Coordinates of C-alpha atoms in Angstrom, one line a residue:
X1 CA -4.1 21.4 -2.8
X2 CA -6.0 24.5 -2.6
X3 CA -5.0 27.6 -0.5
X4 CA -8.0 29.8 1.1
X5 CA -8.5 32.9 3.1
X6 CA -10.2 32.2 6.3
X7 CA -13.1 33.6 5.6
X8 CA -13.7 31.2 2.7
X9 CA -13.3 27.8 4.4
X10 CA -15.6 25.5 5.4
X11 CA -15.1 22.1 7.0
X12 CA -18.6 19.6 6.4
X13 CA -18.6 15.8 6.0
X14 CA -21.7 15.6 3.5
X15 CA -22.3 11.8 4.7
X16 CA -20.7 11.1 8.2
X17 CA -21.9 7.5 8.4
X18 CA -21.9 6.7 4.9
X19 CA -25.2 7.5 2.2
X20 CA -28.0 5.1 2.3
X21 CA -26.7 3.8 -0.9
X22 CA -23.4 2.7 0.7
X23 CA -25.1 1.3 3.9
X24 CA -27.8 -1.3 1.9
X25 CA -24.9 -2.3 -0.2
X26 CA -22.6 -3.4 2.8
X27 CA -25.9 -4.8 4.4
X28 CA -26.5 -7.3 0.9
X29 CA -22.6 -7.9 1.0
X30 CA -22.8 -9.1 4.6
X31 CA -25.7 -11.2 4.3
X32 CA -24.2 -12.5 1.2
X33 CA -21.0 -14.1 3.1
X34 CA -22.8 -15.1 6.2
X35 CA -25.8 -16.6 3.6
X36 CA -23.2 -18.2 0.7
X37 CA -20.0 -18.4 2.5
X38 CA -16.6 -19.2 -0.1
X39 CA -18.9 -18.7 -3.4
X40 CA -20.1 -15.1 -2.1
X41 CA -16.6 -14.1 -1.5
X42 CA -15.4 -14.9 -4.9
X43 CA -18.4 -14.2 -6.5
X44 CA -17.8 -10.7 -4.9
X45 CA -13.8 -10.4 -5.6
X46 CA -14.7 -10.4 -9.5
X47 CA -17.5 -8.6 -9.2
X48 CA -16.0 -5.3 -7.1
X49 CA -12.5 -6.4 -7.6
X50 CA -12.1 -7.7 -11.0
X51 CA -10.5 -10.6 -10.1
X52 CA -11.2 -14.8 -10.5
X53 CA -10.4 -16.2 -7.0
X54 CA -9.4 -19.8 -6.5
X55 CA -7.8 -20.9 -3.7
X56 CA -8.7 -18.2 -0.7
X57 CA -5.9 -18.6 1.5
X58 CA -2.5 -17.9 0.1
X59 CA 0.4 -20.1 0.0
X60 CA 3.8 -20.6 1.6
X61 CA 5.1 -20.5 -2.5
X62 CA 3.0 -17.0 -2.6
X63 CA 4.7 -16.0 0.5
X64 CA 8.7 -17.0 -0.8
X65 CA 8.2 -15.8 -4.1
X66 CA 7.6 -12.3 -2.5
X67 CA 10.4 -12.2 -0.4
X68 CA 11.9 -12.2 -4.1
X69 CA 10.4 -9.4 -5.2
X70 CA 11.0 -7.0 -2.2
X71 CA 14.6 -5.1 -2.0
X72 CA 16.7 -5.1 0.3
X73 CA 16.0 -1.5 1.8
X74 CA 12.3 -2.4 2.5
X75 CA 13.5 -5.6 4.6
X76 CA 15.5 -4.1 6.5
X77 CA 12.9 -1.5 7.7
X78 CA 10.2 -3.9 8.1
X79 CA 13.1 -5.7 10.3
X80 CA 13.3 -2.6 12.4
X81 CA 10.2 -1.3 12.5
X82 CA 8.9 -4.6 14.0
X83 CA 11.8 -4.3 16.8
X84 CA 10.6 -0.7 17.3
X85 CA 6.7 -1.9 17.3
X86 CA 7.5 -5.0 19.5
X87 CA 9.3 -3.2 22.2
X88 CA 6.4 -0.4 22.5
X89 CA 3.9 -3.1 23.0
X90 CA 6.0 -4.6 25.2
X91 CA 5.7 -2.0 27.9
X92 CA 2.3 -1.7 27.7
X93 CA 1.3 -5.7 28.6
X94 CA -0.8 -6.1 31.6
X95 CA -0.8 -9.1 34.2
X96 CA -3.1 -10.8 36.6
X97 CA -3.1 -9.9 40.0
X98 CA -5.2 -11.3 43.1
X99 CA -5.0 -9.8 46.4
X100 CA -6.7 -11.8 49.5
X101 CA -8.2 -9.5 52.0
X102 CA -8.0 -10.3 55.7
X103 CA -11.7 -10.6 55.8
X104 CA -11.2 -13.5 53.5
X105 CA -12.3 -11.9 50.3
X106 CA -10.4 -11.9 47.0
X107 CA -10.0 -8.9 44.5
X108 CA -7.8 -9.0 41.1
X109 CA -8.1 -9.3 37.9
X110 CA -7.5 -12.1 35.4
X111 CA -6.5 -11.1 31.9
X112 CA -6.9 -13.1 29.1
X113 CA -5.7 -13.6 25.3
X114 CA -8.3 -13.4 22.7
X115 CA -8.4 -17.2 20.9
X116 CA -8.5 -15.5 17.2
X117 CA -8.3 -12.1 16.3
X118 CA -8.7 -11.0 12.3
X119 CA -6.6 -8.4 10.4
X120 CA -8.1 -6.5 7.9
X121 CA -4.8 -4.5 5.7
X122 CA -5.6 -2.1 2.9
X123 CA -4.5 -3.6 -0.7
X124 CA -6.6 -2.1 -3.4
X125 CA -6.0 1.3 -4.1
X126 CA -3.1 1.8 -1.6
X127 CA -0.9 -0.9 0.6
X128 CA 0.3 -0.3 3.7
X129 CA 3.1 -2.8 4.9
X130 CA 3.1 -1.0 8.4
X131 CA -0.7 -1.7 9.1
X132 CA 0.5 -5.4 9.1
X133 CA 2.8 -4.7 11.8
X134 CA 0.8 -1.9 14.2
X135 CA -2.2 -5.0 14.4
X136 CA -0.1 -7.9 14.1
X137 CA 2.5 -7.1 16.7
X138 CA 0.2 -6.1 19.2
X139 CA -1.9 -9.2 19.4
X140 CA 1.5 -11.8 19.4
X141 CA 2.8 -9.6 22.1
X142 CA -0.8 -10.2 24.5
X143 CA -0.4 -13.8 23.3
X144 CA -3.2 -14.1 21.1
X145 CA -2.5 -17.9 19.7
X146 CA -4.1 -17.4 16.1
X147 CA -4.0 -14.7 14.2
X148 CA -5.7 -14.5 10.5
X149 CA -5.1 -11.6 7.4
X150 CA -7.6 -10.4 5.1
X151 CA -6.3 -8.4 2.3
X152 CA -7.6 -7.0 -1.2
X153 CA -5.9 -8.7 -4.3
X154 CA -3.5 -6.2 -6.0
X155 CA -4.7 -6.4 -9.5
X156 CA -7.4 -6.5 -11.4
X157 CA -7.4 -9.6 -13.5
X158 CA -4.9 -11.6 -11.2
X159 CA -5.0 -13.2 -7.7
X160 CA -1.4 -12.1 -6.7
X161 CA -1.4 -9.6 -3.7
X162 CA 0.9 -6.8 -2.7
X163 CA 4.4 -8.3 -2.3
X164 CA 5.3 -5.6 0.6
X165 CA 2.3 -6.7 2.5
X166 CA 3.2 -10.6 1.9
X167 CA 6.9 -10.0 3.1
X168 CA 5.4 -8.1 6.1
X169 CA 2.8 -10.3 7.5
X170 CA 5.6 -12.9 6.9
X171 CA 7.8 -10.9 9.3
X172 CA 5.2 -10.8 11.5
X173 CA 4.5 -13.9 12.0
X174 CA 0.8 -13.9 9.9
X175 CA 0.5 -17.0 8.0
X176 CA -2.9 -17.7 7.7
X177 CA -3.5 -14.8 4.8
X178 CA -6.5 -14.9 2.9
X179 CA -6.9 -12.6 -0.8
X180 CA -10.3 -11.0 0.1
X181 CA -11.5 -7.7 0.7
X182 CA -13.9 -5.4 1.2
X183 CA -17.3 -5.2 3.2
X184 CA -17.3 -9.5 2.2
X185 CA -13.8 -10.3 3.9
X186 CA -15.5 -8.2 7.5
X187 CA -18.3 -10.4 7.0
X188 CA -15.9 -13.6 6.6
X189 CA -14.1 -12.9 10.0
X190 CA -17.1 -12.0 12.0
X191 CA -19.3 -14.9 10.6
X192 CA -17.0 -17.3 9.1
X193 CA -16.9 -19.6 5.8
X194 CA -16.1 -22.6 4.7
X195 CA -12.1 -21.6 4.6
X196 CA -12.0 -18.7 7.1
X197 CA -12.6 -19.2 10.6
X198 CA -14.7 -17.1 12.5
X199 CA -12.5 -14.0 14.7
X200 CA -12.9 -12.6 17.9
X201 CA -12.2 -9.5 17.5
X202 CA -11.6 -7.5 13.6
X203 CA -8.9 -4.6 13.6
X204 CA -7.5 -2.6 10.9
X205 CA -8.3 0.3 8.9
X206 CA -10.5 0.5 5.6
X207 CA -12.5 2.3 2.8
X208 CA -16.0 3.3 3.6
X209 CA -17.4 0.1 3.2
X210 CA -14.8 -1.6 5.4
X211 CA -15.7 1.0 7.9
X212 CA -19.5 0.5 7.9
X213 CA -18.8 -3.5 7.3
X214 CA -17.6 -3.4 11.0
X215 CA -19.8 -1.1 12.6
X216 CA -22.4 -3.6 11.3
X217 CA -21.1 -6.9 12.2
X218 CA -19.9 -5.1 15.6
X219 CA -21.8 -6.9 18.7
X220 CA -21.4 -10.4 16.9
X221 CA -17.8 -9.7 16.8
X222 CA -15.6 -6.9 18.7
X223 CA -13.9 -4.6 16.5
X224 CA -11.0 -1.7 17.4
X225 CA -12.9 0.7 15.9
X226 CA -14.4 2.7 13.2
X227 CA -11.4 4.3 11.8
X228 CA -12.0 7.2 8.6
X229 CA -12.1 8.3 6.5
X230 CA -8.7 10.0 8.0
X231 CA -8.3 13.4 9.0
X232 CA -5.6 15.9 9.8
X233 CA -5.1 19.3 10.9
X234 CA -1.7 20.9 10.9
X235 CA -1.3 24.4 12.8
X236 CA 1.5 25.9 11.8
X237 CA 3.5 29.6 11.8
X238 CA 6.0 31.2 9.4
X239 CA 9.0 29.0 11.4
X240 CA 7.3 25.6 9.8
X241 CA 9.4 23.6 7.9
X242 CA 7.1 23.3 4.5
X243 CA 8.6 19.5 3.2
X244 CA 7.4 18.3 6.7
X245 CA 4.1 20.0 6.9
X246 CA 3.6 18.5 3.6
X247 CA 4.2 15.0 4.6
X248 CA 1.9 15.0 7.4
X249 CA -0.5 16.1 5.2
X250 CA 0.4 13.7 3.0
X251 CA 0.3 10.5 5.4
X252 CA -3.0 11.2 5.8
X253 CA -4.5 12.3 2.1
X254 CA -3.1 8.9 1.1
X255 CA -5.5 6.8 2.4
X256 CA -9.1 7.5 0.8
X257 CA -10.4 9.7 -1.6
X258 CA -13.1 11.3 1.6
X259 CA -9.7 12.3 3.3
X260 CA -9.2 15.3 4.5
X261 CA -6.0 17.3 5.5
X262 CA -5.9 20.7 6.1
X263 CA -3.3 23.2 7.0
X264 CA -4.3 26.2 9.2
X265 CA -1.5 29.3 9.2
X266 CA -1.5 32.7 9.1
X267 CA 1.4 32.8 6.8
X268 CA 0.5 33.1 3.2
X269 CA 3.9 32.3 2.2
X270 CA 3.7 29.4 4.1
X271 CA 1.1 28.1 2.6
X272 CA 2.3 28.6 -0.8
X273 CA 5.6 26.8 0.0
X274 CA 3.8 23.5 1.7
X275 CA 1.6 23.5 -1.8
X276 CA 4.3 23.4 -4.2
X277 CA 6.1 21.0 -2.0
X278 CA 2.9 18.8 -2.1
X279 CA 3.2 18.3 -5.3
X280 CA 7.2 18.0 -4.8
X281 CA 6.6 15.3 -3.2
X282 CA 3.5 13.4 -5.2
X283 CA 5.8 13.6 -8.0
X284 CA 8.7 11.5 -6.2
X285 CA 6.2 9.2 -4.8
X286 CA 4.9 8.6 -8.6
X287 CA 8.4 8.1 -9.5
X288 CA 9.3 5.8 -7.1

């Protein structure tokens, strides 16, 4: 974390919508998957991930043995969190409605479940259990009737993915889990393979790649959005509490290298206090 007068900052993306590199690259991947199907995506996992892929889909034996490897703390807030997610969503549902006019004519509106909507959830660089739930929930609670995973595997060299992220589709509800990432697992949900079934709609955050993966395939497939890479800006005065400044900042830094979170003050003190508690708290996250 760096700290800066005013009159030496300056905030510009260098590549908004990725470099040409970046976008032919996601282009090739795409037409890869929608050209090769199940060979392009493992043909892709070892070359950008490391990893020999042979069965796609995960198993129920995957799924057990990571409820193994999970403590009991993390359950129990995965347990909650869902609650906490579910009843949000809840409130939010929206019904049908038709109201006959005395001329004869009906209004309303009929809303409808998607059939299949696709998760993508980070699991290279960084998981993120509660991604699982903020797409997952949602979609159960409008009544979508199948609902499909993509994620990264964890390791280079082995097919395994992310116990948390296991334990928390499972949770969820998310069966049908699939170990591919990247630009090629956007292309599998939009266009569909042998083993993965084409979506209806792709949701969930990404790298740049994912992020220009479903800007392209967007129009064949509906998508939530092209999220990152994230931002925050935290505006804040001498009263601040530095260890939570520093974790907002931190929530979002976290999730790509072309983050960017930025703290705005006019109190130098401040400022030095949220940077040493940066790195307070990137040193307890390395421990943990």
């Amino acid at each position: 974390m760096r700290v800066l007068p005013a009159s030496e900052f300056a905030l510009k993306r260098e590549v908004e919508y990725g470099s040409a590199e970046q976008n032919e690259s996601v282009k090739r991947i795409i037409e890869d998957v929608r050209l090769n199907g199940d060979a392009a995506l493992r043909r892709l996992a070892e070359q950008f991930d490391g990893v020999r892929v042979g069965e796609l889909r995960v198993t129920e034996e995957e799924i057990e043995a990571a409820y193994r490897q999970v403590d009991s703390g993390f359950l129990a807030a995965i347990r909650e969190a869902a609650v906490n997610v579910r009843r949000f969503h809840e409130k939010q549902m929206r019904t049908s409605w038709m109201d006959l006019q005395a001329d004869g004519r009906v209004l309303g509106q009929v809303i409808r479940p998607l059939r299949r909507v696709g998760l993508y959830v980070p699991g290279g660089k960084a998981a993120y259990p509660s991604s699982v739930l903020m797409n997952a929930i949602p979609a159960q609670v409008a009544g979508v009737p199948e609902i499909v995973m993509v994620t990264p595997p964890a390791t280079a060299g082995v097919e395994g993915i992310n116990s948390h992220i296991l334990v928390a589709a499972a949770e969820a509800g998310v069966r049908e889990i699939y170990r591919v990432g990247g630009a090629q697992a956007v292309a599998a949900l939009a266009y569909g393979t042998e083993s993965i079934a084409a979506a209806d709609k792709i949701v969930g955050p990404g790298n740049i790649y994912v992020a220009l993966a479903k800007r392209y395939v967007f129009g064949a497939v509906d998508i939530d959005s092209i999220a990152g890479p994230s931002e925050i800006v935290v505006l804040a005065d001498e009263t601040a509490d530095p260890a939570y400044v520093a974790a907002d900042l931190l929530s979002q830094a976290e999730h790509d290298e072309m983050a960017s979170a930025i703290l705005i003050t006019p109190s130098p003190e401040l400022a030095e206090a949220v940077r040493a508690e940066v790195d307070r708290q990137l040193e307890q996250s390395a421990a943990a």
